[in-house]
Amino acid sequence: MSAAGAPPVRVGLFGLLGSGNLGNDGSLEAVLGYLRADHPEAVVDALCGGPESVAARYGIPATRLHWYRGEYRTASRAGAVAGKAVGKLVDAVRTAAWVRRHDVVIVPGMGVLEATLPLRPWGFPYALFLLCASGRLFGTRVALVSVGAAEIGSRPTRALVRWSARLAAYRSYRDEPSRDAMRAMGVDTARDEVYPDLAFSLPSGPAREPAGPGGPVCVGVMAFRGGDDDRARAEEIHRRYLEGTIRFVRALVADGRPVRLLTGDGVDAPVVAAILDAVDSPLVTAAETASLADLMKELAAVDSAVAIRYHNLICALKAGTPTLAVTYAAKSGALMDRMGLGAYCHPAREVDADRLLEQFRSLEERSAQLRRTLGERNLAAARGVRQQFTALSAALFPAAAPARAHAHVMEEAE
């Protein structure tokens, strides 16, 4: 709580939030839950990709991240190129003015320090740099909380990400490879901690007993075309991923297994449509999900899962469902290791349906044991996120930290 008579702390939330990515919005939801529980006096708003969605869903004021509305569309015409160029200058002023109105700005989770998916330097990396530079200029504490990172090949993107991290007042990471990557890119990480992903603080429904042989399976899909360094062969990567996934789903259907297709972002819809068209079976259906809670509900209702998007994978593991990860970055392998399923990973760039099916059957043979392991690891992950929030309060809300620490001691004693 604020000291008696002190003005409420002004907290801003920043990122590609409300833009259709369920994982990003789940990270926002986790931090909002923390703020409302531990710092209810805080005045909260957002600078984000989808302000209308954020305001309607989470009940906080929200401002559009970019002045130019076509920021993430490829600019080919002179007018669009000029619009983007002007937008960069306008965004510098808008971001500085927004940051100056806050005491604290939190970037909640997300892979904001990585380019494991295609990323242009003058898009989000530039926006993050403006945020962190403005925070340093105006004395606003910018916190990168439980974020993902990876080494970046592109020099402009690498420089923007490195300087953003250096200028932030607080940094923590969601896995060890993220901290290692920032150290390799020249950031002093000696005081930076690693905690589980923020989504592990979200509520999940009760675990379900598996239906037994022939039970339903969730298959998470993605419009995967490789990372920032794969642009030259993006379509080849996508074709191989899609063909391998279709063959895998067909094999499940041939065994009589009901298959539920899941996405984690609106851009994945064409992949779902392609699989439904190619397999053409009543056993294959597509789920409609609007949140990580929806994903967890779907994933808790099946015997096993295959997931590619990072937060789909988290939802599957958090639901206690034995899951095979189709991995495109080190973050997925690190997560599977942490949750005790490190042996069940398959490369997204080289999907081999026969090998995938072999791994999946091995996973199902150990289903009971893996469910017990996941139960234990989920409890540990939830404790880790509570520790993250305690550390965040101490760093950003020092006046409230002693009271919160006492409350958590009492919780642990109950």
Coordinates of C-alpha atoms in Angstrom, one line a residue:
M1 CA 0.0 0.0 0.0
S2 CA 1.1 3.6 -0.5
A3 CA 2.3 5.5 2.5
A4 CA -0.3 7.6 4.2
G5 CA -1.0 10.8 2.2
A6 CA 1.3 9.7 -0.7
P7 CA -0.1 9.9 -4.2
P8 CA -0.8 6.5 -5.8
V9 CA 1.9 4.9 -7.9
R10 CA 1.3 5.4 -11.6
V11 CA 2.1 2.1 -13.4
G12 CA 2.2 1.6 -17.2
L13 CA 2.1 -1.7 -19.0
F14 CA 3.9 -1.9 -22.4
G15 CA 4.0 -4.4 -25.2
L16 CA 2.2 -6.0 -28.1
L17 CA -0.9 -6.6 -26.0
G18 CA -4.4 -7.0 -27.2
S19 CA -3.1 -7.8 -30.7
G20 CA -4.4 -11.4 -31.0
N21 CA -1.5 -13.2 -29.4
L22 CA -2.9 -15.2 -26.5
G23 CA 0.5 -15.7 -24.8
N24 CA 1.2 -11.9 -24.6
D25 CA -2.3 -11.3 -23.2
G26 CA -1.8 -14.0 -20.7
S27 CA 1.3 -12.3 -19.4
L28 CA -0.6 -9.1 -19.1
E29 CA -3.4 -10.9 -17.2
A30 CA -0.8 -12.3 -14.8
V31 CA 0.8 -8.9 -14.0
L32 CA -2.6 -7.2 -13.7
G33 CA -3.6 -9.9 -11.2
Y34 CA -0.4 -9.2 -9.2
L35 CA -1.0 -5.5 -9.2
R36 CA -4.6 -5.7 -8.2
A37 CA -3.8 -8.2 -5.4
D38 CA -0.6 -6.6 -4.0
H39 CA -0.8 -3.0 -5.1
P40 CA -4.5 -2.1 -5.4
E41 CA -3.8 1.6 -5.0
A42 CA -1.8 1.7 -8.2
V43 CA -3.2 3.6 -11.1
V44 CA -2.7 1.4 -14.2
D45 CA -2.8 2.0 -17.9
A46 CA -1.2 0.5 -21.1
L47 CA 0.7 1.5 -24.2
C48 CA 0.0 -1.4 -26.5
G49 CA -0.8 -2.9 -29.9
G50 CA -4.5 -3.4 -29.4
P51 CA -5.8 -0.6 -27.1
E52 CA -9.5 -1.2 -27.8
S53 CA -9.2 -4.9 -26.9
V54 CA -7.1 -4.2 -23.7
A55 CA -9.5 -1.5 -22.5
A56 CA -12.6 -3.6 -23.1
R57 CA -11.3 -6.9 -21.7
Y58 CA -9.2 -5.7 -18.7
G59 CA -10.8 -2.4 -17.8
I60 CA -7.8 -0.2 -18.0
P61 CA -7.2 2.9 -20.1
A62 CA -5.0 2.0 -23.1
T63 CA -3.2 4.0 -25.8
R64 CA -2.0 2.7 -29.2
L65 CA 1.7 1.8 -29.3
H66 CA 2.3 3.1 -32.8
W67 CA 1.1 6.3 -34.4
Y68 CA 1.1 4.7 -37.9
R69 CA -1.5 2.0 -38.0
G70 CA 0.1 0.1 -40.7
E71 CA 3.3 -0.4 -38.7
Y72 CA 3.4 -4.2 -39.0
R73 CA 2.4 -4.4 -42.7
T74 CA 5.1 -4.5 -45.4
A75 CA 5.5 -1.0 -46.9
S76 CA 5.9 -1.1 -50.7
R77 CA 4.3 2.2 -51.9
A78 CA 6.0 5.5 -51.4
G79 CA 3.1 6.8 -49.2
A80 CA 3.4 3.8 -46.8
V81 CA 7.1 4.1 -46.6
A82 CA 6.8 7.8 -45.8
G83 CA 4.0 7.1 -43.2
K84 CA 6.3 4.6 -41.5
A85 CA 9.2 7.1 -41.5
V86 CA 7.1 9.9 -40.0
G87 CA 5.6 7.4 -37.5
K88 CA 9.1 6.7 -36.1
L89 CA 9.6 10.4 -35.3
V90 CA 6.1 10.8 -33.9
D91 CA 6.4 7.6 -31.8
A92 CA 9.6 9.0 -30.1
V93 CA 7.6 12.0 -28.9
R94 CA 4.5 10.0 -28.0
T95 CA 6.4 7.3 -26.1
A96 CA 8.5 9.9 -24.1
A97 CA 5.3 11.8 -23.1
W98 CA 3.6 8.6 -22.0
V99 CA 6.6 7.3 -20.0
R100 CA 7.0 10.7 -18.3
R101 CA 3.5 10.4 -16.8
H102 CA 4.4 7.2 -14.9
D103 CA 6.5 6.2 -11.9
V104 CA 6.9 2.6 -13.1
V105 CA 6.5 0.8 -16.5
I106 CA 6.3 -2.9 -16.6
V107 CA 7.0 -5.0 -19.7
P108 CA 5.1 -8.2 -18.7
G109 CA 6.9 -11.4 -19.9
M110 CA 6.8 -12.1 -23.7
G111 CA 9.8 -12.7 -25.9
V112 CA 10.7 -9.0 -26.2
L113 CA 14.5 -9.6 -26.3
E114 CA 14.5 -12.2 -29.0
A115 CA 14.0 -12.6 -32.8
T116 CA 13.2 -16.3 -32.9
L117 CA 10.3 -15.3 -35.3
P118 CA 10.6 -12.8 -38.1
L119 CA 11.2 -9.3 -36.8
R120 CA 12.2 -6.0 -38.3
P121 CA 14.5 -3.7 -36.2
W122 CA 12.4 -0.6 -36.7
G123 CA 9.2 -2.3 -35.4
F124 CA 9.0 -3.5 -31.9
P125 CA 12.7 -3.4 -31.1
Y126 CA 12.7 0.3 -31.9
A127 CA 9.6 0.8 -29.7
L128 CA 11.2 -1.0 -26.8
F129 CA 14.4 1.1 -27.1
L130 CA 12.3 4.3 -27.1
L131 CA 10.6 3.0 -23.9
C132 CA 13.8 2.2 -22.0
A133 CA 15.6 5.3 -23.2
S134 CA 12.7 7.5 -22.1
G135 CA 12.6 5.8 -18.7
R136 CA 16.3 6.5 -18.2
L137 CA 15.8 10.1 -19.3
F138 CA 12.8 10.9 -17.1
G139 CA 13.7 8.7 -14.1
T140 CA 10.8 6.3 -14.7
R141 CA 11.7 2.8 -13.6
V142 CA 11.3 0.4 -16.6
A143 CA 11.1 -3.3 -15.6
L144 CA 11.5 -6.2 -18.1
V145 CA 9.8 -8.9 -16.1
S146 CA 10.3 -12.6 -16.7
V147 CA 11.0 -11.9 -20.4
G148 CA 12.4 -14.2 -23.1
A149 CA 15.7 -13.5 -24.9
A150 CA 17.8 -15.1 -27.6
E151 CA 21.0 -14.2 -29.4
I152 CA 20.2 -12.1 -32.4
G153 CA 22.2 -12.1 -35.7
S154 CA 20.9 -8.9 -37.3
R155 CA 23.2 -6.0 -36.2
P156 CA 20.5 -3.3 -36.0
T157 CA 18.1 -5.5 -34.0
R158 CA 20.8 -6.8 -31.8
A159 CA 22.0 -3.2 -31.0
L160 CA 18.5 -2.0 -30.2
V161 CA 17.7 -5.0 -28.0
R162 CA 21.1 -4.7 -26.2
W163 CA 20.6 -1.0 -25.4
S164 CA 17.0 -1.6 -24.3
A165 CA 18.2 -4.2 -21.8
R166 CA 21.0 -2.0 -20.5
L167 CA 18.7 1.0 -20.0
A168 CA 16.0 -0.9 -18.1
A169 CA 16.0 -0.4 -14.4
Y170 CA 15.0 -4.0 -13.7
R171 CA 15.4 -7.3 -15.7
S172 CA 14.5 -10.9 -15.0
Y173 CA 14.2 -13.8 -17.4
R174 CA 11.9 -16.8 -17.9
D175 CA 14.7 -19.3 -18.4
E176 CA 18.5 -19.6 -18.2
P177 CA 19.1 -19.6 -21.9
S178 CA 17.5 -16.1 -22.0
R179 CA 19.9 -14.7 -19.4
D180 CA 22.9 -16.4 -21.1
A181 CA 21.9 -14.9 -24.4
M182 CA 21.8 -11.3 -23.0
R183 CA 25.2 -11.9 -21.3
A184 CA 26.6 -13.1 -24.7
M185 CA 25.2 -9.9 -26.3
G186 CA 27.1 -7.7 -23.9
V187 CA 24.6 -7.1 -21.1
D188 CA 25.8 -7.3 -17.5
T189 CA 23.4 -9.9 -16.0
A190 CA 25.2 -10.4 -12.6
R191 CA 22.1 -9.1 -10.7
D192 CA 19.5 -10.5 -13.1
E193 CA 17.4 -13.4 -11.8
V194 CA 15.5 -16.3 -13.6
Y195 CA 11.9 -17.1 -12.7
P196 CA 9.2 -19.3 -14.4
D197 CA 7.1 -17.7 -17.0
L198 CA 4.4 -15.4 -15.7
A199 CA 1.6 -17.6 -17.1
F200 CA 2.3 -20.2 -14.3
S201 CA 0.6 -17.7 -11.9
L202 CA -2.7 -18.0 -13.8
P203 CA -5.5 -20.2 -12.4
S204 CA -6.0 -23.6 -14.0
G205 CA -9.0 -25.9 -13.8
P206 CA -9.0 -29.3 -12.1
A207 CA -7.0 -32.1 -13.6
R208 CA -8.9 -34.7 -15.6
E209 CA -8.4 -38.4 -15.6
P210 CA -7.3 -39.7 -19.0
A211 CA -9.9 -41.5 -21.1
G212 CA -7.6 -44.4 -21.8
P213 CA -6.5 -45.9 -25.1
G214 CA -7.9 -44.0 -28.1
G215 CA -8.7 -40.8 -26.1
P216 CA -8.7 -37.3 -27.6
V217 CA -5.6 -35.4 -28.5
C218 CA -4.9 -31.7 -28.9
V219 CA -2.5 -30.6 -31.6
G220 CA -1.4 -27.0 -31.4
V221 CA -0.5 -25.4 -34.8
M222 CA 1.3 -22.3 -36.0
A223 CA 1.9 -20.3 -39.1
F224 CA 5.6 -21.2 -38.7
R225 CA 8.1 -20.0 -41.2
G226 CA 11.3 -20.0 -39.2
G227 CA 13.0 -17.2 -37.5
D228 CA 14.5 -13.8 -38.4
D229 CA 17.6 -15.5 -40.0
D230 CA 15.4 -17.9 -42.1
R231 CA 13.7 -15.4 -44.4
A232 CA 15.3 -16.8 -47.5
R233 CA 13.8 -20.2 -47.0
A234 CA 10.7 -19.3 -45.0
E235 CA 8.2 -20.9 -47.4
E236 CA 10.2 -24.1 -47.6
I237 CA 10.2 -24.3 -43.8
H238 CA 6.5 -23.6 -43.7
R239 CA 5.7 -26.2 -46.4
R240 CA 7.7 -28.9 -44.6
Y241 CA 6.1 -28.1 -41.2
L242 CA 2.6 -28.1 -42.6
E243 CA 3.1 -31.3 -44.6
G244 CA 4.6 -33.1 -41.6
T245 CA 1.8 -31.9 -39.3
I246 CA -0.9 -33.0 -41.8
R247 CA 0.7 -36.5 -42.0
F248 CA 0.8 -36.7 -38.2
V249 CA -2.9 -35.8 -37.8
R250 CA -3.9 -38.3 -40.5
A251 CA -2.0 -41.0 -38.6
L252 CA -3.9 -40.1 -35.4
V253 CA -7.2 -40.2 -37.3
A254 CA -6.3 -43.6 -38.8
D255 CA -6.0 -44.8 -35.2
G256 CA -9.5 -43.5 -34.4
R257 CA -8.2 -40.6 -32.3
P258 CA -10.3 -37.5 -32.0
V259 CA -8.1 -34.5 -32.7
R260 CA -8.7 -30.9 -31.5
L261 CA -6.6 -28.2 -33.3
L262 CA -5.5 -25.2 -31.3
T263 CA -3.9 -21.9 -32.2
G264 CA -2.3 -19.2 -30.1
D265 CA -2.5 -16.2 -32.5
G266 CA -5.0 -15.1 -35.2
V267 CA -2.3 -15.5 -37.9
D268 CA -2.5 -19.3 -37.3
A269 CA -6.0 -19.6 -38.8
P270 CA -4.9 -20.5 -42.3
V271 CA -2.9 -23.5 -41.0
V272 CA -6.0 -24.8 -39.2
A273 CA -8.0 -24.4 -42.4
A274 CA -5.3 -26.2 -44.5
I275 CA -5.3 -29.2 -42.1
L276 CA -9.1 -29.5 -41.9
D277 CA -9.2 -29.4 -45.7
A278 CA -6.4 -31.9 -46.2
V279 CA -7.6 -34.5 -43.6
D280 CA -11.3 -34.0 -44.1
S281 CA -12.5 -36.1 -41.2
P282 CA -15.3 -35.6 -38.5
L283 CA -12.7 -36.6 -36.0
V284 CA -10.7 -33.4 -36.5
T285 CA -12.2 -30.2 -35.1
A286 CA -10.9 -26.7 -34.4
A287 CA -11.2 -25.0 -31.0
E288 CA -12.1 -21.3 -30.7
T289 CA -10.0 -19.8 -27.9
A290 CA -9.8 -16.2 -26.7
S291 CA -7.5 -16.6 -23.7
L292 CA -5.0 -18.8 -22.0
A293 CA -7.8 -19.9 -19.7
D294 CA -9.7 -21.2 -22.8
L295 CA -6.5 -23.0 -24.0
M296 CA -6.0 -24.7 -20.6
K297 CA -9.7 -25.8 -20.5
E298 CA -9.2 -27.4 -24.0
L299 CA -5.9 -29.0 -23.0
A300 CA -7.2 -30.4 -19.7
A301 CA -9.9 -32.2 -21.6
V302 CA -7.6 -34.5 -23.6
D303 CA -5.3 -37.4 -22.9
S304 CA -2.2 -36.0 -24.6
A305 CA -1.1 -32.9 -26.6
V306 CA 1.4 -31.8 -29.2
A307 CA 2.2 -28.0 -29.0
I308 CA 4.4 -25.6 -30.9
R309 CA 3.6 -22.1 -29.7
Y310 CA 5.4 -21.4 -26.4
H311 CA 2.3 -20.4 -24.4
N312 CA 0.3 -23.3 -25.8
L313 CA 3.0 -25.5 -24.5
I314 CA 2.9 -23.8 -21.1
C315 CA -0.9 -24.2 -21.0
A316 CA -0.6 -27.9 -21.8
L317 CA 2.0 -28.5 -19.1
K318 CA 0.1 -26.4 -16.6
A319 CA -3.0 -28.4 -17.3
G320 CA -1.0 -31.5 -16.3
T321 CA -1.4 -33.0 -19.8
P322 CA 1.5 -35.1 -21.2
T323 CA 2.8 -33.0 -24.1
L324 CA 5.3 -33.4 -26.9
A325 CA 6.9 -30.0 -27.9
V326 CA 7.5 -29.1 -31.5
T327 CA 10.4 -26.7 -30.9
Y328 CA 11.6 -23.8 -32.9
A329 CA 13.8 -22.0 -30.2
A330 CA 15.8 -22.8 -27.1
K331 CA 13.0 -21.5 -24.9
S332 CA 10.8 -24.5 -25.6
G333 CA 13.5 -27.0 -24.8
A334 CA 14.4 -25.2 -21.6
L335 CA 10.7 -25.2 -20.5
M336 CA 10.4 -28.9 -21.2
D337 CA 13.6 -29.6 -19.3
R338 CA 12.3 -27.6 -16.3
M339 CA 9.0 -29.5 -16.4
G340 CA 10.6 -33.0 -16.6
L341 CA 9.7 -33.7 -20.2
G342 CA 12.9 -32.8 -21.9
A343 CA 13.0 -36.1 -23.9
Y344 CA 9.9 -35.2 -25.7
C345 CA 10.9 -32.5 -28.2
H346 CA 10.8 -32.5 -32.0
P347 CA 12.4 -29.8 -34.3
A348 CA 9.8 -27.6 -36.0
R349 CA 12.1 -26.9 -39.0
E350 CA 12.4 -30.6 -39.7
V351 CA 9.1 -32.2 -38.9
D352 CA 9.2 -35.9 -39.6
A353 CA 5.7 -37.4 -39.2
D354 CA 7.0 -40.9 -38.6
R355 CA 9.5 -39.8 -35.9
L356 CA 6.9 -37.5 -34.4
L357 CA 4.4 -40.4 -34.1
E358 CA 7.0 -42.6 -32.6
Q359 CA 7.8 -40.0 -29.9
F360 CA 4.1 -39.4 -29.3
R361 CA 3.5 -43.1 -28.6
S362 CA 6.4 -43.2 -26.2
L363 CA 5.0 -40.2 -24.4
E364 CA 1.6 -41.9 -24.0
E365 CA 3.2 -45.0 -22.6
R366 CA 4.6 -43.0 -19.7
S367 CA 1.4 -40.9 -19.3
A368 CA 0.7 -41.7 -15.6
Q369 CA 4.3 -41.0 -14.5
L370 CA 4.5 -37.8 -16.5
R371 CA 1.2 -36.5 -15.0
R372 CA 2.7 -37.0 -11.5
T373 CA 5.8 -35.2 -12.5
L374 CA 3.9 -32.3 -14.0
G375 CA 1.9 -32.0 -10.8
E376 CA 5.1 -31.5 -8.8
R377 CA 6.7 -29.2 -11.3
N378 CA 3.6 -27.0 -11.6
L379 CA 3.6 -26.4 -7.8
A380 CA 7.3 -25.4 -8.0
A381 CA 6.7 -23.1 -10.9
A382 CA 3.8 -21.3 -9.1
R383 CA 6.1 -20.8 -6.1
G384 CA 8.7 -19.4 -8.5
V385 CA 6.3 -16.8 -9.9
R386 CA 5.3 -15.7 -6.4
Q387 CA 9.0 -15.2 -5.7
Q388 CA 9.2 -13.1 -8.9
F389 CA 6.4 -10.8 -7.7
T390 CA 7.9 -10.5 -4.3
A391 CA 11.2 -9.4 -5.9
L392 CA 9.4 -7.0 -8.2
S393 CA 7.6 -5.3 -5.3
A394 CA 10.9 -4.9 -3.5
A395 CA 12.5 -3.3 -6.6
L396 CA 9.6 -1.1 -7.8
F397 CA 7.3 -0.6 -4.8
P398 CA 9.8 -0.6 -1.8
A399 CA 7.3 0.9 0.6
A400 CA 4.9 -2.0 0.1
A401 CA 7.4 -4.8 0.1
P402 CA 7.6 -5.5 3.9
A403 CA 3.8 -5.8 4.2
R404 CA 3.6 -8.1 1.2
A405 CA 6.5 -10.3 2.4
H406 CA 4.7 -10.8 5.7
A407 CA 1.5 -11.7 3.9
H408 CA 3.3 -14.4 1.9
V409 CA 4.9 -15.8 5.0
M410 CA 1.4 -16.2 6.4
E411 CA 0.2 -17.8 3.2
E412 CA 3.0 -20.4 3.3
A413 CA 2.2 -21.1 7.0
E414 CA -1.4 -21.9 6.2

